[in-house]
mmCIF file of C-alpha atoms and ligand atoms in Angstrom:
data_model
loop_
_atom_site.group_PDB
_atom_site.id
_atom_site.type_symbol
_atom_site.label_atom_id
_atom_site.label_comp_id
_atom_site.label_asym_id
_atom_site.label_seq_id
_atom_site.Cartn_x
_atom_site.Cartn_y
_atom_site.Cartn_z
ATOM 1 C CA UNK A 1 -17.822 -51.141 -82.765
ATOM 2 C CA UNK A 2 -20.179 -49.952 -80.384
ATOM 3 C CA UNK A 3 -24.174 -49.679 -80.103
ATOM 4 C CA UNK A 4 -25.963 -46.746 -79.294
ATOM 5 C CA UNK A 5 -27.098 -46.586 -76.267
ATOM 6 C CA UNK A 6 -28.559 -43.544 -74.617
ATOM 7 C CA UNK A 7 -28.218 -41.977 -71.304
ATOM 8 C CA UNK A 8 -25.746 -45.232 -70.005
ATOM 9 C CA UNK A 9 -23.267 -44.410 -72.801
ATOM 10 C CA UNK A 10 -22.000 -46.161 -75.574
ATOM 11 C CA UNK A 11 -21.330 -50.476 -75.096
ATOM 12 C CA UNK A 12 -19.620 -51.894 -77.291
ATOM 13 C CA UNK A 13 -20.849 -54.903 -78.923
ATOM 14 C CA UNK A 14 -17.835 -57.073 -79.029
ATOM 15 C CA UNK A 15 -14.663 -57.801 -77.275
ATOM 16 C CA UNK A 16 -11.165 -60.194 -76.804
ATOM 17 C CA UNK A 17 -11.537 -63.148 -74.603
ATOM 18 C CA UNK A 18 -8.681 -65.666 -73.603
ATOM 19 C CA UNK A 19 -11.585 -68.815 -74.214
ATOM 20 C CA UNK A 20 -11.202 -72.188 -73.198
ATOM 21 C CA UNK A 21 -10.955 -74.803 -76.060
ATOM 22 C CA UNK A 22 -10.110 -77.883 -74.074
ATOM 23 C CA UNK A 23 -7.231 -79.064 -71.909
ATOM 24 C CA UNK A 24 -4.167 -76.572 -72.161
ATOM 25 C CA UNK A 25 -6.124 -74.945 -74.836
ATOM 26 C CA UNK A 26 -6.886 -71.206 -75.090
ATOM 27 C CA UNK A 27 -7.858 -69.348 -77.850
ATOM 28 C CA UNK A 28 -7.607 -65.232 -77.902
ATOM 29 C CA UNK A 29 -11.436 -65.103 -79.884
ATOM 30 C CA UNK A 30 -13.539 -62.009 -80.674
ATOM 31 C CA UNK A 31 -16.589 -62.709 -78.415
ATOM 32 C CA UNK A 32 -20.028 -60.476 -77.952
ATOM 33 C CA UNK A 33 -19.738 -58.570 -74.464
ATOM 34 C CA UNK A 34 -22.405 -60.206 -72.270
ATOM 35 C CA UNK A 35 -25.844 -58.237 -72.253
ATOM 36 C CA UNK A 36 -25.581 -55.645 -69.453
ATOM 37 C CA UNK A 37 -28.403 -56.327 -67.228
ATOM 38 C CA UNK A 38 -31.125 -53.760 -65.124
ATOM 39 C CA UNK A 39 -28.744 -54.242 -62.104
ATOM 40 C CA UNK A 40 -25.466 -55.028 -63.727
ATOM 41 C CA UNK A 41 -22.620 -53.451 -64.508
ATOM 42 C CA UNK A 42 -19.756 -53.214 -67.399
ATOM 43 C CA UNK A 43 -16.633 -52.748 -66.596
ATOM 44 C CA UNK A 44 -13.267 -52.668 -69.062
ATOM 45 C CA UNK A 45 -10.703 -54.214 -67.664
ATOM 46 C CA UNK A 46 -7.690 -53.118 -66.537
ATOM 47 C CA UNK A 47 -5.778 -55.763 -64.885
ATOM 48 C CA UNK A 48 -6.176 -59.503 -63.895
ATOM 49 C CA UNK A 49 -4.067 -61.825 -61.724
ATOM 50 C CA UNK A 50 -3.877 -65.602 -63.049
ATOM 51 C CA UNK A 51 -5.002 -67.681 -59.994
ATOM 52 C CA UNK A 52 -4.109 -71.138 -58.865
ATOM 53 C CA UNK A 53 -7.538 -72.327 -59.571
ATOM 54 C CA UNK A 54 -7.290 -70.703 -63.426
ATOM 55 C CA UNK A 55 -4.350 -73.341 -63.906
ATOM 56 C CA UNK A 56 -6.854 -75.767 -62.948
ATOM 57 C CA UNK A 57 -9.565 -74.287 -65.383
ATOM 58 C CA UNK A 58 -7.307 -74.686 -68.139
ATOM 59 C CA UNK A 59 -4.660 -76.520 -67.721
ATOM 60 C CA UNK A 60 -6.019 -79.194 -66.628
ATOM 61 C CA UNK A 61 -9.278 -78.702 -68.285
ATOM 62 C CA UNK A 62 -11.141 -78.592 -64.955
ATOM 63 C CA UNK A 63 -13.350 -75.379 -66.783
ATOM 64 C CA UNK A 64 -16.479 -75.561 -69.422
ATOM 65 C CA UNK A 65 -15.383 -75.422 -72.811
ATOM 66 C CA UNK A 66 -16.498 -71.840 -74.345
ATOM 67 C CA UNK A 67 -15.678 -70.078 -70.803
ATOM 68 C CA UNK A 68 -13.050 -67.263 -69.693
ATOM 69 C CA UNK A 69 -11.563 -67.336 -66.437
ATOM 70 C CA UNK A 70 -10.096 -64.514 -64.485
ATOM 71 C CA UNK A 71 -11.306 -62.823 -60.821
ATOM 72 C CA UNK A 72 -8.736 -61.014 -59.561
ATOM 73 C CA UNK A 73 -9.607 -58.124 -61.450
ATOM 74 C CA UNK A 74 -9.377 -54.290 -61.302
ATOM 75 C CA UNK A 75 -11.054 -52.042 -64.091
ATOM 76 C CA UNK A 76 -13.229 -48.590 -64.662
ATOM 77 C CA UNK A 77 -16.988 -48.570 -64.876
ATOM 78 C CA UNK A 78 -18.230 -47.881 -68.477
ATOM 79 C CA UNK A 79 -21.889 -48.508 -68.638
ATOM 80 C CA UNK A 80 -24.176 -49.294 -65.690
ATOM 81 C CA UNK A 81 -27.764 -51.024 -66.165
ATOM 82 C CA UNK A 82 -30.945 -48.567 -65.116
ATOM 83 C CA UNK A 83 -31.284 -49.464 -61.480
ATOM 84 C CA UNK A 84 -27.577 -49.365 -60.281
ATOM 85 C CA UNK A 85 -27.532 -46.993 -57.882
ATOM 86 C CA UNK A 86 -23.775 -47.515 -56.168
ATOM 87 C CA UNK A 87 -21.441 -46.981 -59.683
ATOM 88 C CA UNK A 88 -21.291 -44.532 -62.632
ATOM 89 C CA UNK A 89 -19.120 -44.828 -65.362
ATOM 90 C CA UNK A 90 -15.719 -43.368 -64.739
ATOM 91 C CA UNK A 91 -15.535 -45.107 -61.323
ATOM 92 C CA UNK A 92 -12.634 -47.231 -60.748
ATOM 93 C CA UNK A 93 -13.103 -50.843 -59.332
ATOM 94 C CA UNK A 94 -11.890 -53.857 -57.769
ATOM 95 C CA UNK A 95 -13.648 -57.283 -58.460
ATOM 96 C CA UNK A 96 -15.216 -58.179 -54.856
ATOM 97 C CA UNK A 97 -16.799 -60.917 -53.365
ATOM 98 C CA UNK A 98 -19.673 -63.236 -54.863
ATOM 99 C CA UNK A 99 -23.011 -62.114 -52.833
ATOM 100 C CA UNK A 100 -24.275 -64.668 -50.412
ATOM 101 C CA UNK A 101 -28.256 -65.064 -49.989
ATOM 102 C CA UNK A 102 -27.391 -63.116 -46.615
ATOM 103 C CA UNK A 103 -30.420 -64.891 -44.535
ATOM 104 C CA UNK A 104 -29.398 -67.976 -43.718
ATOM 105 C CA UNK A 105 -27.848 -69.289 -40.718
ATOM 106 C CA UNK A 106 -24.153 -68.885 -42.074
ATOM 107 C CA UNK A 107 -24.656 -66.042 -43.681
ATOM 108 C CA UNK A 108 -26.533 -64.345 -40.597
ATOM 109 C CA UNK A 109 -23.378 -66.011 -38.247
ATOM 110 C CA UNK A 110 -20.924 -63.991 -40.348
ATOM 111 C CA UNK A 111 -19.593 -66.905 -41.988
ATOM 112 C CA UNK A 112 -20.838 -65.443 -45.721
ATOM 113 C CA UNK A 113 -18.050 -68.705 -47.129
ATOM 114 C CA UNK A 114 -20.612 -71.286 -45.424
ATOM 115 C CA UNK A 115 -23.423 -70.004 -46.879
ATOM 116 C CA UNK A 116 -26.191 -72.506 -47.768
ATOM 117 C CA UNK A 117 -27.174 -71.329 -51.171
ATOM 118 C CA UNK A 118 -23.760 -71.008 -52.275
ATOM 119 C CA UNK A 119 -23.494 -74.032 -54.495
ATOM 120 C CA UNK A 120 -26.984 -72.476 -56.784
ATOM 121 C CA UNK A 121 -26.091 -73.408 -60.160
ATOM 122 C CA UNK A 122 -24.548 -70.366 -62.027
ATOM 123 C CA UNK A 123 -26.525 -68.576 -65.183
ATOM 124 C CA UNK A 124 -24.075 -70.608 -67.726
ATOM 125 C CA UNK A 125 -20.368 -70.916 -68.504
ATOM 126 C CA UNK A 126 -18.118 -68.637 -66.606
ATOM 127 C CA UNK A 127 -17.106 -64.816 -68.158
ATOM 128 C CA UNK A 128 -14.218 -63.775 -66.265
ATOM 129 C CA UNK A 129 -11.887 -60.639 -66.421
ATOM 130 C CA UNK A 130 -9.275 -62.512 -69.104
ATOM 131 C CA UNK A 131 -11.584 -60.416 -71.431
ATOM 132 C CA UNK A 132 -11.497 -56.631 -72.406
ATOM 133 C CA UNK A 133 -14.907 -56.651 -70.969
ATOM 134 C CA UNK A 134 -16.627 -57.817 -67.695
ATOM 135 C CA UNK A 135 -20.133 -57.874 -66.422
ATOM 136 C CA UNK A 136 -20.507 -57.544 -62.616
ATOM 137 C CA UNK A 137 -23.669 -57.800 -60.597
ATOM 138 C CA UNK A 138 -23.331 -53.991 -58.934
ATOM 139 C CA UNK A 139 -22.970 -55.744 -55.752
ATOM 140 C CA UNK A 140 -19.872 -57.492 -56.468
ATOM 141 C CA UNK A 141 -17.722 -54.585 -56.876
ATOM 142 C CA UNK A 142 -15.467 -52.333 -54.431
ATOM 143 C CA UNK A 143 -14.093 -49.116 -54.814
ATOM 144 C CA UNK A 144 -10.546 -48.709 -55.511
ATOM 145 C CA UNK A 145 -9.141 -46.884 -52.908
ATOM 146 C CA UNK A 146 -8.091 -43.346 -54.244
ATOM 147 C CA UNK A 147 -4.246 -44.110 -53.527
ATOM 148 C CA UNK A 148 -3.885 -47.688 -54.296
ATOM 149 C CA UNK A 149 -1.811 -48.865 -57.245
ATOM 150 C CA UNK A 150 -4.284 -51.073 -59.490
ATOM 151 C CA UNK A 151 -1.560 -53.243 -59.543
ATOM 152 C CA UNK A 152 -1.782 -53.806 -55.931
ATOM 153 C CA UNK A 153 -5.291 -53.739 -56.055
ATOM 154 C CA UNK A 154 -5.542 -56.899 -58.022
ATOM 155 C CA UNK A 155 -4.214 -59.178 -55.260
ATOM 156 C CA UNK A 156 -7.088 -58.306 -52.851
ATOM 157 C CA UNK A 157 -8.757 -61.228 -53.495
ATOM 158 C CA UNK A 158 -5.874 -64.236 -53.039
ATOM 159 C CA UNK A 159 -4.954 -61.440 -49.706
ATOM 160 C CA UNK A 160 -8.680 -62.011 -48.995
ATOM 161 C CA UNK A 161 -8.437 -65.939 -49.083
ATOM 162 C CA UNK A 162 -5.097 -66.032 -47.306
ATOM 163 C CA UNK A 163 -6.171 -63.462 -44.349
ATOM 164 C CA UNK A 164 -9.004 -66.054 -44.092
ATOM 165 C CA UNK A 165 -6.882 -68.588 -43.513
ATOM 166 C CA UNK A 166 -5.393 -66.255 -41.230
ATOM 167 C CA UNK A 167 -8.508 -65.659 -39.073
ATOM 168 C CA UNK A 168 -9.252 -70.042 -39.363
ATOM 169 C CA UNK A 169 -6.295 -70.480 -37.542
ATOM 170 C CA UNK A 170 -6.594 -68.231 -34.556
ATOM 171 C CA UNK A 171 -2.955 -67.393 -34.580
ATOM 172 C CA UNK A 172 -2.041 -64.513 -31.542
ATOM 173 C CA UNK A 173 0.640 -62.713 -31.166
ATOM 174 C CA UNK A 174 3.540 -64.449 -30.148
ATOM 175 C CA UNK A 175 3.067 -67.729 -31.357
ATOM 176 C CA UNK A 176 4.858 -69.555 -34.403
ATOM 177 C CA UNK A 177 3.612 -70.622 -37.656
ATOM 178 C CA UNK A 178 4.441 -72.706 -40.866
ATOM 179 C CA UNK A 179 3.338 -71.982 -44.515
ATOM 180 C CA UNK A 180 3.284 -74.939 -46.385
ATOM 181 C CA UNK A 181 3.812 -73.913 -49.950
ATOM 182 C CA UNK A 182 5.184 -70.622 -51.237
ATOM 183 C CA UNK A 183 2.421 -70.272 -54.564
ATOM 184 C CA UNK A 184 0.823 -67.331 -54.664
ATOM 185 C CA UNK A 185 -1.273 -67.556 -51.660
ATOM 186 C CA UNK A 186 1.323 -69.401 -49.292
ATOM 187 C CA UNK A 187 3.528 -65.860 -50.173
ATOM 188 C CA UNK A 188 0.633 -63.415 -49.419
ATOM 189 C CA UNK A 189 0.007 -65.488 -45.820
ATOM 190 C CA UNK A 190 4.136 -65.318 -45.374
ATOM 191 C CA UNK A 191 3.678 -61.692 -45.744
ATOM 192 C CA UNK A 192 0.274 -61.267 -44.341
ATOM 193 C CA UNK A 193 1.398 -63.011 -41.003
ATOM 194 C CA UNK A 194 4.573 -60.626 -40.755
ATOM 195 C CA UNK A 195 2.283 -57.463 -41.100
ATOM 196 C CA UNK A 196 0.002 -58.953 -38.400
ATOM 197 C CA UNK A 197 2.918 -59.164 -35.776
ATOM 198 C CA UNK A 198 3.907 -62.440 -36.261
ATOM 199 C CA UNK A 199 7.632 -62.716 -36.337
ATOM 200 C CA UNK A 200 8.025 -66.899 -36.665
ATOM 201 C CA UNK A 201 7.019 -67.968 -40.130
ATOM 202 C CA UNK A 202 8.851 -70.987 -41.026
ATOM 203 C CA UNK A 203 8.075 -71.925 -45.136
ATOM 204 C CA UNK A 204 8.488 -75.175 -46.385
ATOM 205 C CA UNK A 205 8.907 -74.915 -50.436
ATOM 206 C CA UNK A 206 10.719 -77.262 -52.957
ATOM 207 C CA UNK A 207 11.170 -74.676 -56.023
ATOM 208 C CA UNK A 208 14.112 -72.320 -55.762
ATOM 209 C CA UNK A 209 12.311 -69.791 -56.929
ATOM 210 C CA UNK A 210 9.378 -69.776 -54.390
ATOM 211 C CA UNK A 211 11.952 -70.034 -51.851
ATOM 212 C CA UNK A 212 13.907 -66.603 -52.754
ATOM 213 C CA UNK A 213 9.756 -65.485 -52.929
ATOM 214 C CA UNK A 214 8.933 -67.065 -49.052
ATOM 215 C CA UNK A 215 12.345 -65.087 -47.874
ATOM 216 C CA UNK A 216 11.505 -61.796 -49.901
ATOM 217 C CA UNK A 217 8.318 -61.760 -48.364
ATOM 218 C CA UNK A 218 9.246 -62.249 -44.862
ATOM 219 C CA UNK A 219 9.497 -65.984 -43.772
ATOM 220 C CA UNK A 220 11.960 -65.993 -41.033
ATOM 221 C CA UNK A 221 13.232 -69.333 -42.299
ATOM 222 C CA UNK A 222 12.592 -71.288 -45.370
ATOM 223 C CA UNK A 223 13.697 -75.108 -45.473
ATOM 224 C CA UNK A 224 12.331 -77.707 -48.321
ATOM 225 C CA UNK A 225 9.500 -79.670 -47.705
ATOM 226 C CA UNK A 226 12.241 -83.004 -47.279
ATOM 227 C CA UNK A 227 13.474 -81.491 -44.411
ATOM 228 C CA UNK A 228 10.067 -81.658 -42.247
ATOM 229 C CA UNK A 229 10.559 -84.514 -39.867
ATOM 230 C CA UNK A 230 7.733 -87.027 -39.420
ATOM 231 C CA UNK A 231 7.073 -88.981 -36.739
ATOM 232 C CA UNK A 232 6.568 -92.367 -37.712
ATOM 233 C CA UNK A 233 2.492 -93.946 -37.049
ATOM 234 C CA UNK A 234 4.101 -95.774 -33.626
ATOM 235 C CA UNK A 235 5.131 -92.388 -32.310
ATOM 236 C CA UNK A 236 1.446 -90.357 -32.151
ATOM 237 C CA UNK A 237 2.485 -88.647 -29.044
ATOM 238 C CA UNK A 238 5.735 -87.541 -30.044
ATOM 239 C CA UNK A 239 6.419 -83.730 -31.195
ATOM 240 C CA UNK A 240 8.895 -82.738 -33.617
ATOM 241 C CA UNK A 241 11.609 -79.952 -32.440
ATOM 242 C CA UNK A 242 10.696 -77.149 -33.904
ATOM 243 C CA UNK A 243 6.996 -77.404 -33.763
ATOM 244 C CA UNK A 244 5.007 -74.332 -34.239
ATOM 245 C CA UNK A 245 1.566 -73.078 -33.175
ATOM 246 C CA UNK A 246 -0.137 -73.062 -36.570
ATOM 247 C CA UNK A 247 0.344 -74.580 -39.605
ATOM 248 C CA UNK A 248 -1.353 -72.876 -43.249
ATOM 249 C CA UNK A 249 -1.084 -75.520 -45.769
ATOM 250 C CA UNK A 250 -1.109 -73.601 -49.153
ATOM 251 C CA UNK A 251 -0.181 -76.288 -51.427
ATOM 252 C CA UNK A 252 -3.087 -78.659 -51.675
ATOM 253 C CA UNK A 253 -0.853 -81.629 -52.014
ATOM 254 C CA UNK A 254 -1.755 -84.242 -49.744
ATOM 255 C CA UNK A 255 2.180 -85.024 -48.470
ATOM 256 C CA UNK A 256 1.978 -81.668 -46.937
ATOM 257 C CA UNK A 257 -1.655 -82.120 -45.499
ATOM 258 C CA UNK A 258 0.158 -85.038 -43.353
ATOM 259 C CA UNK A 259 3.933 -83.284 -43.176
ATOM 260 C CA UNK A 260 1.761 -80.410 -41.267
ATOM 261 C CA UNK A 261 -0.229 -82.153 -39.080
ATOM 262 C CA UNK A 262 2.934 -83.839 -37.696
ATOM 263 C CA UNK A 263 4.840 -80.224 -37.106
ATOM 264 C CA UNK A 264 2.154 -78.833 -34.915
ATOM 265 C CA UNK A 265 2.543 -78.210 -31.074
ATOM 266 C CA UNK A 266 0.171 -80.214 -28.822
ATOM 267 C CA UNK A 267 -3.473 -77.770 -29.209
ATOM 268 C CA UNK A 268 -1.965 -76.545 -32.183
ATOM 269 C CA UNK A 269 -3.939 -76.035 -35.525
ATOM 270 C CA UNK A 270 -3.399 -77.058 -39.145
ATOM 271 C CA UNK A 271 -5.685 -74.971 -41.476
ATOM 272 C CA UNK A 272 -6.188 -76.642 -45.129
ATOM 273 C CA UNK A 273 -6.257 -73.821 -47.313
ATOM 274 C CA UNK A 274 -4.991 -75.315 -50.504
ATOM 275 C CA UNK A 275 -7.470 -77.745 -52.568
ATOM 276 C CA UNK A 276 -6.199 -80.827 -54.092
ATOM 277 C CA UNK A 277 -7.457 -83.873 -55.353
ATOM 278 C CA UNK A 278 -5.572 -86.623 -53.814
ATOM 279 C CA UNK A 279 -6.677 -87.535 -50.091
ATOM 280 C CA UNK A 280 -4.325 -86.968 -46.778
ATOM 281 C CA UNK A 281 -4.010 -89.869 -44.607
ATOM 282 C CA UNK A 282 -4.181 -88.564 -41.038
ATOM 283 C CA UNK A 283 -3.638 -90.457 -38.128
ATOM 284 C CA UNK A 284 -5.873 -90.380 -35.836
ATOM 285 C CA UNK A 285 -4.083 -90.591 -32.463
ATOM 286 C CA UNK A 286 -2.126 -87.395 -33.825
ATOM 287 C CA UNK A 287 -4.976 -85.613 -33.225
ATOM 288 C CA UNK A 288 -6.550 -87.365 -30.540
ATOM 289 C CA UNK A 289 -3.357 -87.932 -27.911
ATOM 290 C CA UNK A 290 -2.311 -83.981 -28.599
ATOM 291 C CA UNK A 291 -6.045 -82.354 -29.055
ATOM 292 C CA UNK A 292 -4.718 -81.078 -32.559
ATOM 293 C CA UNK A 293 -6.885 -79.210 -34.840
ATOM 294 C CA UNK A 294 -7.591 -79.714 -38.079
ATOM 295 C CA UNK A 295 -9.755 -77.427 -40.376
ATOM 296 C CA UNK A 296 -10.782 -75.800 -43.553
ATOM 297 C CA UNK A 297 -10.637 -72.424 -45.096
ATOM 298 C CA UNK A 298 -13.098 -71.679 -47.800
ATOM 299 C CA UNK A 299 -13.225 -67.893 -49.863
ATOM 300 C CA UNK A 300 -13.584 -65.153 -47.376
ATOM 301 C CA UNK A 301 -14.577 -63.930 -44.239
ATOM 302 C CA UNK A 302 -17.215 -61.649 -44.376
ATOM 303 C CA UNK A 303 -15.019 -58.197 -44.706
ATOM 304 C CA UNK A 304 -12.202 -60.326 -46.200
ATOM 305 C CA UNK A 305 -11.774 -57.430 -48.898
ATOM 306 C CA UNK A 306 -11.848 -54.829 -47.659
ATOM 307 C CA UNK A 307 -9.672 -55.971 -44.824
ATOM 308 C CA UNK A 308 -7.440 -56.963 -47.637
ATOM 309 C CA UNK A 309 -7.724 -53.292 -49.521
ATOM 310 C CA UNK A 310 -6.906 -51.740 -46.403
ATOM 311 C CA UNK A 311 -3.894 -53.846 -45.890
ATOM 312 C CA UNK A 312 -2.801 -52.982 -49.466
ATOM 313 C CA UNK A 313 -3.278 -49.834 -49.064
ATOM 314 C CA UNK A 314 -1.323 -49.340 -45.517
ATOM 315 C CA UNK A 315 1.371 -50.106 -47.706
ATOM 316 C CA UNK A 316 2.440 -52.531 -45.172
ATOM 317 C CA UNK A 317 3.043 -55.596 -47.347
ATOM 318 C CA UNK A 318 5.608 -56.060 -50.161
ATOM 319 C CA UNK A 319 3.821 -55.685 -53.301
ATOM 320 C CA UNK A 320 6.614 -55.431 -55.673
ATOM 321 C CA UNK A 321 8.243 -58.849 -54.358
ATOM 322 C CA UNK A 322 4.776 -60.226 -54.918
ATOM 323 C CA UNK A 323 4.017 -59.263 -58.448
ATOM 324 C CA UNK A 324 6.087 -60.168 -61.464
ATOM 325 C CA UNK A 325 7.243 -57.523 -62.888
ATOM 326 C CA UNK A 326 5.976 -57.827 -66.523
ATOM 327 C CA UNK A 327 2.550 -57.229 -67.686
ATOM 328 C CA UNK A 328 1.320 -60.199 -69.783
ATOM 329 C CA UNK A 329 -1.302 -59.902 -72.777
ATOM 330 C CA UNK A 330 -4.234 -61.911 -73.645
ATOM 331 C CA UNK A 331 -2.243 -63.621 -76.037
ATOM 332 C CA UNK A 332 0.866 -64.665 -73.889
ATOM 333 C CA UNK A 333 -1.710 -66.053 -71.063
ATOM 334 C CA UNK A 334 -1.303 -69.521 -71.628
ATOM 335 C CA UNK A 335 2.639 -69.243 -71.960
ATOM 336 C CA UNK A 336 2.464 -67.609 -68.111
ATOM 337 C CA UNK A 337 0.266 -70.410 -66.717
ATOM 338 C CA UNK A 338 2.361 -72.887 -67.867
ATOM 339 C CA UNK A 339 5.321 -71.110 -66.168
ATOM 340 C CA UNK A 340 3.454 -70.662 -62.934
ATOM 341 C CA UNK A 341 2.742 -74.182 -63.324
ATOM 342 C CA UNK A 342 6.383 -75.473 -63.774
ATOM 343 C CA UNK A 343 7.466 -72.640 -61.614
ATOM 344 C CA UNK A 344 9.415 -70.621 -64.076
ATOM 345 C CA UNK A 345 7.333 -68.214 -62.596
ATOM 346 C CA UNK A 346 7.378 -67.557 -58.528
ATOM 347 C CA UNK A 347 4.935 -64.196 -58.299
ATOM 348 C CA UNK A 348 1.657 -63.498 -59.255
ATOM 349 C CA UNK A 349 1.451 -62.653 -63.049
ATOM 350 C CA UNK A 350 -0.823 -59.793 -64.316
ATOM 351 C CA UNK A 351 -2.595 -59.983 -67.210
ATOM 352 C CA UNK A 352 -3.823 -56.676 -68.872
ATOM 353 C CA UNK A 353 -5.917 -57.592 -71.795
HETATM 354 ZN ZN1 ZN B 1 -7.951 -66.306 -56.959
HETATM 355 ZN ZN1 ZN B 2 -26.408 -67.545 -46.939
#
C-alpha cells in the first residue's frame, strides 16, 4: 500500500517491524513507516547486523516497549524530504554516525563521542533498521562505496567502535596487545589490529566457538580467560610474564576489567570498550606503582566510518570469517539473539527484513 506522493515518489504507508513487547519479547507487527520529514530521508532496508547492545534492548528488556532496534544497517534511498540536498532515491547507503551539535568544546576538539549535547533526549521510542523501513536524518547516512559488498558494509559501524578503541589505546607498531572477549567487537579489533601491523594479539575467550572466531580472525594466540594470571593485591608491583602493551577489554564483564589491568606492561594501557553493569575493583597501587592507564572508549572517533568503509573496502580484513553465513528474517530475530547470547552463534548475524 502506498500513498501518493508527487515529485519524491511513492511511500508506502506501512511496513514489518521486529517490536519490542517486553523482556525476551518481540513481535514481527505491521507498523506505519515514520512520517518522512523536510530534511529526512527513507530508506528500505537491506541488511542489519544484531548488535551487542540489541541483546540488551531485548533480551534483557533494557529498550522502551513499542520500539525497534537495529543500526548497523545498509539500504537504498526511496523517498527523500524537500530540502535534502546530499541523496536521491536509488542511492545506496550505509547507516552512519548520530550528528553531534558540532560547536562545542568536544565536538570542536575532534572528540564528536564527548560531545556535550549528546545525552538530548531523543524525539520518542527508538525506530531502528529491524524494519522494512527506516527514517534517517540526511546527515546520518554514507555512501556505499561502489565496490563494497552490503554485506560487508553492515559491519562499519561495530569496525567504527572497535578502531576507536583502537585509536584510545595508542597502540604503535611493534608493541603487543590483548583482546579481552572474542563477541563481535573483540573479533573486529583481533582483525582490525592485524590489518594495522600489529602482529601480537593475544585473545582471552571462554566459548569454543569465539575462540575458533579470535584464531580465524588473526589472534596470534588465544588462551581462556582462566588462564590469565593475577597477581594477588600484596604483589602491586609485580608483572605477569607475558604482559603486553595494550589491553582492549571487549567483554564488559567486570572479571576481565581487573584480569586486564593485571596483564599490562608497566605504562601500559587498558581501554574499557565493553559496557557492563557490574563494577571492576581496581587496585590502586596497580596503577599507581607502574603508571598504568586506564580509560574509556565511547562510539566513534570523528571519521570512525569512513575509516571503517575504507578498511572494508581495502579488502584487508576477513569478512567472511566475521559474518555468519545465513541471512536471518524478521521473524527468526529473536531465535539469533538468543544464540548470540548463549553463543551458539560466534559471528555477527545479518538480518534482512
Ligand atoms: Zn552496534
Ligand atoms: Zn558537541
Amino acid at each position: 500500500m502506498t500513498s501518493s506522493v508527487g515529485p519524491m515518489g511513492p511511500v508506502p504507508l506501512r511496513m514489518s517491524a521486529a517490536v519490542l513487547q517486553g523482556p525476551g519479547r518481540l513481535q514481527v507487527n505491521d507498523v506505519p513507516v515514520p512520517p518522512l520529514g523536510d530534511q529526512d530521508v527513507l530508506v528500505k532496508i537491506d541488511l542489519c547486523g544484531v548488535c551487542g547492545s540489541d541483546l540488551h534492548m531485548v533480551l534483557d528488556g533494557w529498550g522502551q516497549r513499542g520500539s525497534w532496534q537495529g543500526h548497523e544497517w545498509t539500504g537504498t534511498v526511496l523517498a527523500v524530504g524537500p530540502e535534502v540536498q546530499r541523496w536521491q532515491p536509488g542511492d545506496a547507503v550505509v547507516g552512519g554516525p548520530p550528528i553531534r551539535c558540532g560547536t562545542c568544546a568536544s565536538c570542536v576538539a575532534g572528540r564528536p563521542a564527548l560531545c556535550a549535547q549528546r545525552d538530548t533526549p531523543g524525539i520518542g521510542p527508538e525506530q531502528g533498521a529491524f524494519a522494512t523501513y527506516k527514517v534517517s536524518r540526511e546527515g546520518e547516512l554514507l555512501a556505499l562505496p561502489a565496490d563494497l559488498d552490503p554485506r560487508a558494509a553492515t559491519l562499519a559501524e561495530p569496525l567504527a567502535v572497535a578502531l576507536h578503541g583502537i585509536h584510545q589505546s595508542g597502540i604503535t607498531a611493534g608493541q603487543r596487545a590483548l583482546v579481552l572477549g572474542a563477541g563481535p567487537i573483540g573479533a573486529l579489533t583481533i582483525a582490525a589490529l592485524r590489518a594495522r601491523g600489529i602482529h601480537h594479539v593475544v585473545c582471552a575467550e571462554p566459548t569454543e566457538g569465539r575462540q575458533a572466531l579470535a584464531r580465524a580472525v588473526g589472534a596470534s594466540e588465544v588462551c581462556h580467560p582462566r588462564d590469565l594470571v593475577v597477581p594477588s593485591i600484596a604483589e602491586p608491583g609485580f608483572i605477569v610474564p607475558g604482559a603486553v602493551d595494550v589491553v582492549l577489554e571487549c567483554s564488559g564483564k567486570a572479571a576481565a576489567m581487573e584480569a586486564g589491568l593485571a596483564q599490562l606492561v608497566r605504562g601500559g594501557t587498558l581501554v574499557l570498550v565493553g559496557a557492563g553493569i557490574e563494577s571492576p575493583r581496581f587496585d590502586p597501587n596497580r596503577i599507581l606503582l607502574n603508571e598504568v592507564i586506564i580509560t574509556g572508549a565511547f562510539t566513534y572517533s570523528a571519521n570512525g566510518f569512513s575509516e571503517a568503509l575504507d578498511l572494508l573496502a581495502s579488502g584487508a580484513l576477513p569478512v567472511d570469517e566475521l559474518l555468519e553465513p545465513d541471512l536471518v528474517s524478521l521473524d527468526g530475530l529473536l531465535d539469533a539473539m538468543r544464540g548470540l547470547a548463549d553463543g551458539r552463534l560466534a559471528g555477527k548475524v545479518l538480518v534482512r527484513p
